[in-house]
PDB file of C-alpha atoms in Angstrom:
ATOM      1  CA  MET N   1       5.524 -26.759  19.066  1.00  0.00           C
ATOM      2  CA  VAL N   2       6.260 -25.189  22.994  1.00  0.00           C
ATOM      3  CA  VAL N   3       7.405 -27.013  25.690  1.00  0.00           C
ATOM      4  CA  GLY N   4       6.995 -25.848  29.539  1.00  0.00           C
ATOM      5  CA  GLY N   5       7.124 -22.677  30.990  1.00  0.00           C
ATOM      6  CA  SER N   6       3.698 -21.312  31.650  1.00  0.00           C
ATOM      7  CA  GLY N   7       2.671 -19.049  35.023  1.00  0.00           C
ATOM      8  CA  VAL N   8       1.519 -16.084  36.507  1.00  0.00           C
ATOM      9  CA  ASP N   9       3.487 -12.962  36.352  1.00  0.00           C
ATOM     10  CA  THR N  10       2.067 -10.357  39.612  1.00  0.00           C
ATOM     11  CA  ILE N  11       3.414  -6.757  38.770  1.00  0.00           C
ATOM     12  CA  VAL N  12       4.370  -4.336  41.107  1.00  0.00           C
ATOM     13  CA  ARG N  13       5.680  -1.005  39.420  1.00  0.00           C
ATOM     14  CA  VAL N  14       8.363   0.437  42.021  1.00  0.00           C
ATOM     15  CA  GLY N  15       9.314   3.845  42.193  1.00  0.00           C
ATOM     16  CA  ALA N  16      13.328   2.995  40.707  1.00  0.00           C
ATOM     17  CA  LEU N  17      15.541  -0.413  41.519  1.00  0.00           C
ATOM     18  CA  PRO N  18      17.459  -1.382  43.435  1.00  0.00           C
ATOM     19  CA  VAL N  19      14.492  -0.792  45.377  1.00  0.00           C
ATOM     20  CA  PRO N  20      15.925   1.355  48.593  1.00  0.00           C
ATOM     21  CA  GLN N  21      15.152  -0.409  51.782  1.00  0.00           C
ATOM     22  CA  ALA N  22      11.879   0.055  53.807  1.00  0.00           C
ATOM     23  CA  ASP N  23       9.064  -1.009  55.853  1.00  0.00           C
ATOM     24  CA  SER N  24       7.046  -0.179  52.787  1.00  0.00           C
ATOM     25  CA  PHE N  25       6.369   1.604  49.820  1.00  0.00           C
ATOM     26  CA  ALA N  26       2.918   2.901  47.879  1.00  0.00           C
ATOM     27  CA  VAL N  27       3.022   1.537  44.647  1.00  0.00           C
ATOM     28  CA  PRO N  28       0.747   1.997  41.251  1.00  0.00           C
ATOM     29  CA  PRO N  29      -2.208  -0.744  41.632  1.00  0.00           C
ATOM     30  CA  ILE N  30      -0.635  -4.446  41.517  1.00  0.00           C
ATOM     31  CA  ARG N  31      -1.614  -6.613  38.147  1.00  0.00           C
ATOM     32  CA  GLU N  32      -1.807  -9.995  37.854  1.00  0.00           C
ATOM     33  CA  TRP N  33      -0.804 -11.445  33.615  1.00  0.00           C
ATOM     34  CA  ALA N  34      -0.666 -15.268  32.700  1.00  0.00           C
ATOM     35  CA  GLY N  35       2.516 -14.993  30.975  1.00  0.00           C
ATOM     36  CA  HIS N  36       6.497 -16.455  31.677  1.00  0.00           C
ATOM     37  CA  THR N  37       8.912 -17.411  28.944  1.00  0.00           C
ATOM     38  CA  GLY N  38       6.628 -20.468  27.221  1.00  0.00           C
ATOM     39  CA  THR N  39       2.802 -18.675  27.403  1.00  0.00           C
ATOM     40  CA  GLY N  40       5.219 -15.878  25.714  1.00  0.00           C
ATOM     41  CA  VAL N  41       7.123 -17.554  22.625  1.00  0.00           C
ATOM     42  CA  ALA N  42       3.590 -19.840  21.942  1.00  0.00           C
ATOM     43  CA  LEU N  43       1.374 -16.780  22.059  1.00  0.00           C
ATOM     44  CA  GLY N  44       4.209 -14.633  20.017  1.00  0.00           C
ATOM     45  CA  CYS N  45       5.200 -17.372  17.350  1.00  0.00           C
ATOM     46  CA  ALA N  46       0.756 -17.685  16.927  1.00  0.00           C
ATOM     47  CA  ALA N  47       0.043 -14.055  16.116  1.00  0.00           C
ATOM     48  CA  LEU N  48       3.007 -14.412  13.831  1.00  0.00           C
ATOM     49  CA  GLY N  49       1.485 -16.744  12.088  1.00  0.00           C
ATOM     50  CA  LEU N  50       2.895 -20.049  13.050  1.00  0.00           C
ATOM     51  CA  SER N  51       1.096 -23.451  13.400  1.00  0.00           C
ATOM     52  CA  THR N  52       1.725 -23.583  17.252  1.00  0.00           C
ATOM     53  CA  ALA N  53       1.270 -26.611  20.405  1.00  0.00           C
ATOM     54  CA  PHE N  54       1.992 -25.521  23.662  1.00  0.00           C
ATOM     55  CA  VAL N  55       2.233 -28.442  26.354  1.00  0.00           C
ATOM     56  CA  ASP N  56       2.971 -28.360  30.192  1.00  0.00           C
ATOM     57  CA  PHE N  57       1.910 -28.447  33.419  1.00  0.00           C
ATOM     58  CA  ILE N  58      -0.105 -26.842  35.434  1.00  0.00           C
ATOM     59  CA  GLY N  59      -1.955 -26.293  38.497  1.00  0.00           C
ATOM     60  CA  ALA N  60      -5.937 -26.610  39.010  1.00  0.00           C
ATOM     61  CA  ASP N  61      -5.603 -23.237  40.857  1.00  0.00           C
ATOM     62  CA  HIS N  62      -6.910 -19.761  39.863  1.00  0.00           C
ATOM     63  CA  GLU N  63      -3.475 -19.274  37.898  1.00  0.00           C
ATOM     64  CA  GLY N  64      -3.910 -22.212  36.314  1.00  0.00           C
ATOM     65  CA  GLU N  65      -7.231 -20.516  35.014  1.00  0.00           C
ATOM     66  CA  LEU N  66      -5.827 -17.439  34.403  1.00  0.00           C
ATOM     67  CA  VAL N  67      -3.343 -19.375  31.387  1.00  0.00           C
ATOM     68  CA  ARG N  68      -5.938 -21.214  30.438  1.00  0.00           C
ATOM     69  CA  GLU N  69      -8.245 -18.267  29.754  1.00  0.00           C
ATOM     70  CA  ARG N  70      -5.143 -16.061  27.850  1.00  0.00           C
ATOM     71  CA  LEU N  71      -4.628 -18.751  25.504  1.00  0.00           C
ATOM     72  CA  LYS N  72      -7.535 -19.702  24.876  1.00  0.00           C
ATOM     73  CA  GLY N  73      -8.796 -17.999  21.541  1.00  0.00           C
ATOM     74  CA  THR N  74      -5.212 -16.681  20.055  1.00  0.00           C
ATOM     75  CA  GLY N  75      -5.142 -19.829  18.064  1.00  0.00           C
ATOM     76  CA  VAL N  76      -1.952 -21.912  20.103  1.00  0.00           C
ATOM     77  CA  ASP N  77      -2.766 -25.630  20.656  1.00  0.00           C
ATOM     78  CA  PHE N  78      -2.334 -25.695  24.041  1.00  0.00           C
ATOM     79  CA  ASP N  79      -2.559 -29.371  26.295  1.00  0.00           C
ATOM     80  CA  PRO N  80      -1.327 -28.882  29.326  1.00  0.00           C
ATOM     81  CA  MET N  81      -1.742 -32.041  32.219  1.00  0.00           C
ATOM     82  CA  VAL N  82      -2.804 -30.955  36.047  1.00  0.00           C
ATOM     83  CA  SER N  83       0.296 -30.645  38.408  1.00  0.00           C
ATOM     84  CA  PRO N  84      -0.443 -31.616  42.278  1.00  0.00           C
ATOM     85  CA  HIS N  85       2.519 -29.098  42.864  1.00  0.00           C
ATOM     86  CA  GLY N  86       0.428 -25.873  41.697  1.00  0.00           C
ATOM     87  CA  THR N  87       0.880 -23.259  38.824  1.00  0.00           C
ATOM     88  CA  ARG N  88       4.247 -21.341  38.706  1.00  0.00           C
ATOM     89  CA  ARG N  89       4.277 -18.002  39.167  1.00  0.00           C
ATOM     90  CA  ALA N  90       6.758 -15.047  39.856  1.00  0.00           C
ATOM     91  CA  VAL N  91       6.516 -11.136  41.387  1.00  0.00           C
ATOM     92  CA  ASN N  92       8.267  -8.978  39.159  1.00  0.00           C
ATOM     93  CA  LEU N  93       9.321  -5.063  40.375  1.00  0.00           C
ATOM     94  CA  VAL N  94       9.565  -2.980  37.174  1.00  0.00           C
ATOM     95  CA  SER N  95      11.096   0.682  37.148  1.00  0.00           C
ATOM     96  CA  PRO N  96       9.467   3.349  35.501  1.00  0.00           C
ATOM     97  CA  ASP N  97      12.402   3.080  33.079  1.00  0.00           C
ATOM     98  CA  GLY N  98      10.967  -0.411  32.256  1.00  0.00           C
ATOM     99  CA  ARG N  99      14.251  -2.783  33.711  1.00  0.00           C
ATOM    100  CA  ARG N 100      12.625  -5.636  35.955  1.00  0.00           C
ATOM    101  CA  THR N 101      13.483  -7.958  38.722  1.00  0.00           C
ATOM    102  CA  SER N 102      11.898 -10.853  38.993  1.00  0.00           C
ATOM    103  CA  PHE N 103      11.029 -13.227  41.659  1.00  0.00           C
ATOM    104  CA  TYR N 104      10.731 -16.831  40.583  1.00  0.00           C
ATOM    105  CA  ASP N 105       9.071 -19.531  41.681  1.00  0.00           C
ATOM    106  CA  GLY N 106       9.239 -22.700  40.070  1.00  0.00           C
ATOM    107  CA  ARG N 107       7.643 -24.875  42.611  1.00  0.00           C
ATOM    108  CA  ASP N 108       7.866 -28.222  39.677  1.00  0.00           C
ATOM    109  CA  PRO N 109       9.112 -30.947  42.225  1.00  0.00           C
ATOM    110  CA  LEU N 110      12.953 -32.774  39.838  1.00  0.00           C
ATOM    111  CA  GLU N 111      10.825 -35.787  39.764  1.00  0.00           C
ATOM    112  CA  LEU N 112       7.781 -33.983  37.218  1.00  0.00           C
ATOM    113  CA  ARG N 113       7.707 -35.838  34.025  1.00  0.00           C
ATOM    114  CA  MET N 114       6.024 -35.319  30.774  1.00  0.00           C
ATOM    115  CA  PRO N 115       4.403 -39.437  29.645  1.00  0.00           C
ATOM    116  CA  PRO N 116       5.655 -39.962  26.751  1.00  0.00           C
ATOM    117  CA  GLU N 117       1.448 -40.108  25.100  1.00  0.00           C
ATOM    118  CA  HIS N 118       1.431 -36.899  26.182  1.00  0.00           C
ATOM    119  CA  TYR N 119       3.690 -34.810  23.999  1.00  0.00           C
ATOM    120  CA  PHE N 120       4.553 -37.091  21.050  1.00  0.00           C
ATOM    121  CA  PRO N 121       1.230 -36.735  19.064  1.00  0.00           C
ATOM    122  CA  TYR N 122       2.726 -33.078  18.389  1.00  0.00           C
ATOM    123  CA  LEU N 123       6.359 -33.603  18.159  1.00  0.00           C
ATOM    124  CA  ARG N 124       5.301 -36.325  15.452  1.00  0.00           C
ATOM    125  CA  ARG N 125       3.902 -33.383  13.317  1.00  0.00           C
ATOM    126  CA  THR N 126       6.271 -30.459  14.379  1.00  0.00           C
ATOM    127  CA  ARG N 127       9.137 -28.244  12.072  1.00  0.00           C
ATOM    128  CA  HIS N 128      10.675 -26.861  15.469  1.00  0.00           C
ATOM    129  CA  VAL N 129      10.203 -27.548  19.044  1.00  0.00           C
ATOM    130  CA  HIS N 130      10.848 -24.894  21.206  1.00  0.00           C
ATOM    131  CA  LEU N 131      12.069 -25.993  25.396  1.00  0.00           C
ATOM    132  CA  SER N 132      11.921 -23.965  28.528  1.00  0.00           C
ATOM    133  CA  ILE N 133      14.092 -24.689  30.463  1.00  0.00           C
ATOM    134  CA  MET N 134      11.273 -26.751  32.695  1.00  0.00           C
ATOM    135  CA  HIS N 135      14.199 -29.897  34.482  1.00  0.00           C
ATOM    136  CA  PHE N 136      10.500 -32.088  32.613  1.00  0.00           C
ATOM    137  CA  ALA N 137      11.793 -30.513  29.598  1.00  0.00           C
ATOM    138  CA  ARG N 138      15.095 -31.873  29.599  1.00  0.00           C
ATOM    139  CA  PHE N 139      13.491 -35.686  29.000  1.00  0.00           C
ATOM    140  CA  LEU N 140      12.788 -34.675  26.003  1.00  0.00           C
ATOM    141  CA  PHE N 141      15.688 -34.583  23.909  1.00  0.00           C
ATOM    142  CA  ASP N 142      16.392 -37.863  23.106  1.00  0.00           C
ATOM    143  CA  ASP N 143      12.815 -38.128  21.321  1.00  0.00           C
ATOM    144  CA  ILE N 144      13.818 -34.655  19.735  1.00  0.00           C
ATOM    145  CA  ALA N 145      16.840 -36.011  18.730  1.00  0.00           C
ATOM    146  CA  GLU N 146      15.256 -39.528  17.180  1.00  0.00           C
ATOM    147  CA  LEU N 147      13.011 -37.495  14.687  1.00  0.00           C
ATOM    148  CA  GLY N 148      15.596 -35.330  14.036  1.00  0.00           C
ATOM    149  CA  VAL N 149      13.646 -32.659  14.948  1.00  0.00           C
ATOM    150  CA  PRO N 150      15.264 -29.099  14.876  1.00  0.00           C
ATOM    151  CA  VAL N 151      15.147 -27.354  18.431  1.00  0.00           C
ATOM    152  CA  SER N 152      15.920 -23.921  20.564  1.00  0.00           C
ATOM    153  CA  THR N 153      15.721 -22.648  24.035  1.00  0.00           C
ATOM    154  CA  ASP N 154      16.207 -20.289  26.160  1.00  0.00           C
ATOM    155  CA  LEU N 155      18.742 -19.813  28.918  1.00  0.00           C
ATOM    156  CA  HIS N 156      17.939 -16.426  30.700  1.00  0.00           C
ATOM    157  CA  ASP N 157      20.353 -15.140  32.426  1.00  0.00           C
ATOM    158  CA  TRP N 158      22.742 -18.107  32.499  1.00  0.00           C
ATOM    159  CA  ASP N 159      26.080 -17.472  33.376  1.00  0.00           C
ATOM    160  CA  GLY N 160      27.915 -20.147  32.217  1.00  0.00           C
ATOM    161  CA  LEU N 161      28.669 -22.060  34.948  1.00  0.00           C
ATOM    162  CA  ALA N 162      25.083 -23.593  36.633  1.00  0.00           C
ATOM    163  CA  ASP N 163      24.585 -26.708  35.935  1.00  0.00           C
ATOM    164  CA  HIS N 164      20.530 -26.904  34.992  1.00  0.00           C
ATOM    165  CA  HIS N 165      21.203 -24.769  32.028  1.00  0.00           C
ATOM    166  CA  ARG N 166      24.212 -26.556  30.511  1.00  0.00           C
ATOM    167  CA  GLU N 167      22.427 -29.438  28.542  1.00  0.00           C
ATOM    168  CA  PHE N 168      20.385 -27.338  27.589  1.00  0.00           C
ATOM    169  CA  ALA N 169      22.636 -25.600  26.106  1.00  0.00           C
ATOM    170  CA  LEU N 170      24.412 -28.332  24.260  1.00  0.00           C
ATOM    171  CA  ARG N 171      21.448 -30.513  23.130  1.00  0.00           C
ATOM    172  CA  SER N 172      19.906 -27.286  21.136  1.00  0.00           C
ATOM    173  CA  ASP N 173      20.544 -26.128  17.411  1.00  0.00           C
ATOM    174  CA  LEU N 174      19.522 -22.447  18.343  1.00  0.00           C
ATOM    175  CA  VAL N 175      20.792 -21.340  21.393  1.00  0.00           C
ATOM    176  CA  PHE N 176      19.257 -17.552  22.923  1.00  0.00           C
ATOM    177  CA  LEU N 177      20.460 -15.704  25.995  1.00  0.00           C
ATOM    178  CA  SER N 178      20.789 -13.263  27.855  1.00  0.00           C
ATOM    179  CA  ALA N 179      23.847 -11.233  28.040  1.00  0.00           C
ATOM    180  CA  ALA N 180      23.510  -9.717  31.589  1.00  0.00           C
ATOM    181  CA  GLY N 181      23.960 -13.110  33.121  1.00  0.00           C
ATOM    182  CA  ALA N 182      27.483 -13.655  32.014  1.00  0.00           C
ATOM    183  CA  GLY N 183      28.822 -10.216  32.495  1.00  0.00           C
ATOM    184  CA  GLU N 184      31.690  -9.285  30.859  1.00  0.00           C
ATOM    185  CA  ARG N 185      32.107 -13.246  30.481  1.00  0.00           C
ATOM    186  CA  ILE N 186      29.831 -13.718  27.672  1.00  0.00           C
ATOM    187  CA  GLY N 187      31.719 -13.896  24.236  1.00  0.00           C
ATOM    188  CA  ALA N 188      33.419 -16.541  26.242  1.00  0.00           C
ATOM    189  CA  VAL N 189      29.814 -18.207  27.252  1.00  0.00           C
ATOM    190  CA  MET N 190      29.191 -17.807  23.734  1.00  0.00           C
ATOM    191  CA  ARG N 191      31.910 -20.152  22.417  1.00  0.00           C
ATOM    192  CA  GLU N 192      31.668 -22.488  24.949  1.00  0.00           C
ATOM    193  CA  ILE N 193      27.997 -23.537  23.459  1.00  0.00           C
ATOM    194  CA  LEU N 194      29.416 -23.911  19.562  1.00  0.00           C
ATOM    195  CA  ARG N 195      32.334 -25.616  20.494  1.00  0.00           C
ATOM    196  CA  GLU N 196      31.208 -28.156  22.670  1.00  0.00           C
ATOM    197  CA  GLY N 197      27.363 -28.513  21.447  1.00  0.00           C
ATOM    198  CA  ARG N 198      25.484 -28.326  18.634  1.00  0.00           C
ATOM    199  CA  ALA N 199      24.217 -25.414  17.600  1.00  0.00           C
ATOM    200  CA  GLU N 200      23.958 -23.795  14.424  1.00  0.00           C
ATOM    201  CA  ALA N 201      24.360 -20.544  16.485  1.00  0.00           C
ATOM    202  CA  VAL N 202      24.548 -18.933  19.832  1.00  0.00           C
ATOM    203  CA  ILE N 203      21.820 -15.770  20.112  1.00  0.00           C
ATOM    204  CA  ALA N 204      22.814 -13.503  23.421  1.00  0.00           C
ATOM    205  CA  THR N 205      20.103 -10.441  23.944  1.00  0.00           C
ATOM    206  CA  ALA N 206      21.576  -6.799  26.134  1.00  0.00           C
ATOM    207  CA  GLY N 207      18.464  -5.259  26.110  1.00  0.00           C
ATOM    208  CA  ALA N 208      18.432  -1.617  24.647  1.00  0.00           C
ATOM    209  CA  GLY N 209      22.243  -3.131  23.356  1.00  0.00           C
ATOM    210  CA  GLY N 210      20.814  -5.278  20.618  1.00  0.00           C
ATOM    211  CA  ALA N 211      21.769  -8.423  20.146  1.00  0.00           C
ATOM    212  CA  TYR N 212      24.851 -10.681  19.282  1.00  0.00           C
ATOM    213  CA  LEU N 213      25.405 -13.310  16.849  1.00  0.00           C
ATOM    214  CA  LEU N 214      27.749 -15.889  17.105  1.00  0.00           C
ATOM    215  CA  THR N 215      27.596 -18.531  14.291  1.00  0.00           C
ATOM    216  CA  PRO N 216      30.418 -21.298  14.039  1.00  0.00           C
ATOM    217  CA  ASP N 217      31.948 -19.057  11.496  1.00  0.00           C
ATOM    218  CA  ASP N 218      32.372 -16.233  13.552  1.00  0.00           C
ATOM    219  CA  SER N 219      35.247 -15.372  15.429  1.00  0.00           C
ATOM    220  CA  THR N 220      33.957 -13.346  17.323  1.00  0.00           C
ATOM    221  CA  PRO N 221      30.170 -12.158  17.745  1.00  0.00           C
ATOM    222  CA  ARG N 222      28.426 -10.235  15.318  1.00  0.00           C
ATOM    223  CA  HIS N 223      26.276  -7.106  16.985  1.00  0.00           C
ATOM    224  CA  VAL N 224      23.047  -6.692  16.397  1.00  0.00           C
ATOM    225  CA  PRO N 225      21.579  -2.565  17.261  1.00  0.00           C
ATOM    226  CA  ALA N 226      18.998  -2.338  18.681  1.00  0.00           C
ATOM    227  CA  ALA N 227      15.323  -1.561  17.132  1.00  0.00           C
ATOM    228  CA  VAL N 228      13.692   1.891  18.203  1.00  0.00           C
ATOM    229  CA  PRO N 229      10.423   1.482  19.425  1.00  0.00           C
ATOM    230  CA  ALA N 230       7.538   2.638  18.010  1.00  0.00           C
ATOM    231  CA  ALA N 231       6.236   4.599  21.666  1.00  0.00           C
ATOM    232  CA  PRO N 232       7.819   4.713  24.522  1.00  0.00           C
ATOM    233  CA  VAL N 233       9.089   2.066  26.335  1.00  0.00           C
ATOM    234  CA  VAL N 234       7.058   0.734  29.631  1.00  0.00           C
ATOM    235  CA  ASP N 235       7.435  -2.409  30.469  1.00  0.00           C
ATOM    236  CA  SER N 236      10.412  -4.911  29.303  1.00  0.00           C
ATOM    237  CA  ASN N 237       8.775  -7.984  30.237  1.00  0.00           C
ATOM    238  CA  GLY N 238       7.689 -10.632  27.847  1.00  0.00           C
ATOM    239  CA  ALA N 239      10.403  -8.782  25.148  1.00  0.00           C
ATOM    240  CA  GLY N 240      13.153 -11.823  24.779  1.00  0.00           C
ATOM    241  CA  ASP N 241      10.532 -14.276  24.540  1.00  0.00           C
ATOM    242  CA  ALA N 242       9.028 -11.727  21.832  1.00  0.00           C
ATOM    243  CA  PHE N 243      13.065 -11.560  20.316  1.00  0.00           C
ATOM    244  CA  VAL N 244      12.427 -15.525  20.711  1.00  0.00           C
ATOM    245  CA  CYS N 245       9.296 -15.909  18.084  1.00  0.00           C
ATOM    246  CA  GLY N 246      10.224 -12.920  15.543  1.00  0.00           C
ATOM    247  CA  PHE N 247      14.068 -14.678  15.230  1.00  0.00           C
ATOM    248  CA  LEU N 248      12.134 -18.088  14.615  1.00  0.00           C
ATOM    249  CA  HIS N 249       9.577 -16.332  12.664  1.00  0.00           C
ATOM    250  CA  GLY N 250      12.420 -15.360  10.622  1.00  0.00           C
ATOM    251  CA  ARG N 251      14.792 -18.867  10.544  1.00  0.00           C
ATOM    252  CA  LEU N 252      11.435 -20.893   9.701  1.00  0.00           C
ATOM    253  CA  ALA N 253      10.507 -18.579   6.741  1.00  0.00           C
ATOM    254  CA  GLY N 254      14.275 -18.806   5.049  1.00  0.00           C
ATOM    255  CA  HIS N 255      15.667 -15.900   5.940  1.00  0.00           C
ATOM    256  CA  GLU N 256      19.637 -16.456   6.962  1.00  0.00           C
ATOM    257  CA  LEU N 257      20.523 -15.757  10.881  1.00  0.00           C
ATOM    258  CA  GLU N 258      21.349 -12.354  10.787  1.00  0.00           C
ATOM    259  CA  GLU N 259      18.092 -11.422   8.894  1.00  0.00           C
ATOM    260  CA  CYS N 260      16.446 -13.145  12.406  1.00  0.00           C
ATOM    261  CA  ALA N 261      18.523 -11.442  14.459  1.00  0.00           C
ATOM    262  CA  ARG N 262      17.077  -8.639  13.733  1.00  0.00           C
ATOM    263  CA  LEU N 263      13.839  -9.141  13.723  1.00  0.00           C
ATOM    264  CA  GLY N 264      14.132  -9.921  16.452  1.00  0.00           C
ATOM    265  CA  THR N 265      15.246  -6.775  17.908  1.00  0.00           C
ATOM    266  CA  LEU N 266      12.300  -5.356  16.157  1.00  0.00           C
ATOM    267  CA  ALA N 267       9.292  -7.651  18.065  1.00  0.00           C
ATOM    268  CA  GLY N 268      11.000  -7.505  21.580  1.00  0.00           C
ATOM    269  CA  ALA N 269      11.068  -3.171  21.026  1.00  0.00           C
ATOM    270  CA  HIS N 270       7.218  -3.747  20.334  1.00  0.00           C
ATOM    271  CA  ALA N 271       6.655  -6.181  22.873  1.00  0.00           C
ATOM    272  CA  CYS N 272       8.025  -3.438  25.623  1.00  0.00           C
ATOM    273  CA  THR N 273       5.481  -0.459  24.477  1.00  0.00           C
ATOM    274  CA  SER N 274       2.795  -1.943  26.826  1.00  0.00           C
ATOM    275  CA  GLU N 275       2.362  -2.364  30.239  1.00  0.00           C
ATOM    276  CA  GLY N 276       2.308  -6.037  31.302  1.00  0.00           C
ATOM    277  CA  THR N 277       3.733  -9.739  30.335  1.00  0.00           C
ATOM    278  CA  HIS N 278       2.555 -10.702  26.624  1.00  0.00           C
ATOM    279  CA  THR N 279       0.270  -7.756  26.420  1.00  0.00           C
ATOM    280  CA  ALA N 280       1.220  -6.094  22.777  1.00  0.00           C
ATOM    281  CA  LEU N 281       2.300  -9.309  20.551  1.00  0.00           C
ATOM    282  CA  ILE N 282       3.162  -8.276  17.192  1.00  0.00           C
ATOM    283  CA  THR N 283       1.690  -9.515  14.037  1.00  0.00           C
ATOM    284  CA  ALA N 284       3.379 -10.814  11.000  1.00  0.00           C
ATOM    285  CA  LYS N 285       2.137  -8.193   8.267  1.00  0.00           C
ATOM    286  CA  GLU N 286       3.217  -5.201  11.450  1.00  0.00           C
ATOM    287  CA  LEU N 287       6.501  -6.958  11.722  1.00  0.00           C
ATOM    288  CA  ARG N 288       7.338  -6.551   8.383  1.00  0.00           C
ATOM    289  CA  ALA N 289       6.118  -3.802   7.994  1.00  0.00           C
ATOM    290  CA  ALA N 290       8.485  -2.495  11.001  1.00  0.00           C
ATOM    291  CA  ALA N 291      11.224  -4.026   9.391  1.00  0.00           C
ATOM    292  CA  ALA N 292      10.567  -1.999   5.750  1.00  0.00           C
ATOM    293  CA  GLU N 293      10.823   1.624   7.647  1.00  0.00           C
ATOM    294  CA  GLU N 294      13.345   0.711  10.430  1.00  0.00           C
ATOM    295  CA  GLU N 295      16.620   2.682   9.375  1.00  0.00           C
ATOM    296  CA  GLU N 296      19.529   3.109  10.773  1.00  0.00           C
ATOM    297  CA  PRO N 297      19.401   5.005  13.986  1.00  0.00           C
ATOM    298  CA  ALA N 298      21.633   9.020  14.313  1.00  0.00           C
ATOM    299  CA  ALA N 299      24.266   8.053  16.531  1.00  0.00           C
ATOM    300  CA  GLU N 300      24.724   4.826  17.461  1.00  0.00           C
ATOM    301  CA  LEU N 301      25.910   3.791  20.622  1.00  0.00           C
ATOM    302  CA  ARG N 302      29.810   1.860  19.872  1.00  0.00           C
ATOM    303  CA  ALA N 303      28.625  -1.390  21.019  1.00  0.00           C
ATOM    304  CA  PRO N 304      30.636  -3.573  24.040  1.00  0.00           C
ATOM    305  CA  SER N 305      33.112  -5.636  23.086  1.00  0.00           C
ATOM    306  CA  LEU N 306      32.520  -9.682  23.688  1.00  0.00           C
ATOM    307  CA  THR N 307      36.502 -10.898  23.297  1.00  0.00           C
ATOM    308  CA  PRO N 308      37.468 -12.943  26.373  1.00  0.00           C
TER     309      PRO N 308
END
């Protein structure tokens, strides 16, 4: 069950990031895609064969219809409530090497709440909940805990300081985040999450640098090498969400945490090989084949240390 995080991405391809200062630029055709993190996790999990429900707020607007159309026929049981504040959106600048800068319009007011009668029918029969860090989603934690359902979350580029993310970090069983947000402090942030929260594992994704896995049994984060994409990298939008899907697929199948992280890197690499957001969804068969064929790179870059 995925809670929150639908929206629409407007993709603008630029010559370089950061964009040089100028009054205007000529760019390739600008595209709109139904995307954002919750959509990506729901679509990715369904493509991997997991029975997936998705609850959220969307607007009665053009963007909301794009989200509905994208999820139609995918196997995702999408049950949105209509928000008068409209559908979330983002403008993402994407460079030729696939890197991106995102301008996010979350637009949900702080007082927005999802009634329990809307999500309880799904919550009572789910094996796992993935909470996007929408403000309204934090109010589901008590009900999730009462039912004893495992929960994961993605903190994205949390710096370890912003208060908005902290409850999600400390009340989730699996915590994902990007290594970029905290920079050299990422190792300390991962240890803090384990020390102060309930997580069985913290996983920091590092793009082409792979990922880092930390459990209560580890003294330092374990490096998981990046997977080599099967085709050229053209767009990193949605790669982190794909990593989460690959990891959750492995965990729900009973794999060890390090193997789950390896499956995550394979799914994330696959997502980078097509333009747009959540347009290349790896299937369970493709993921198994990629895992079986994966070979150690001839010359692996040394992973940076994550000691404090």
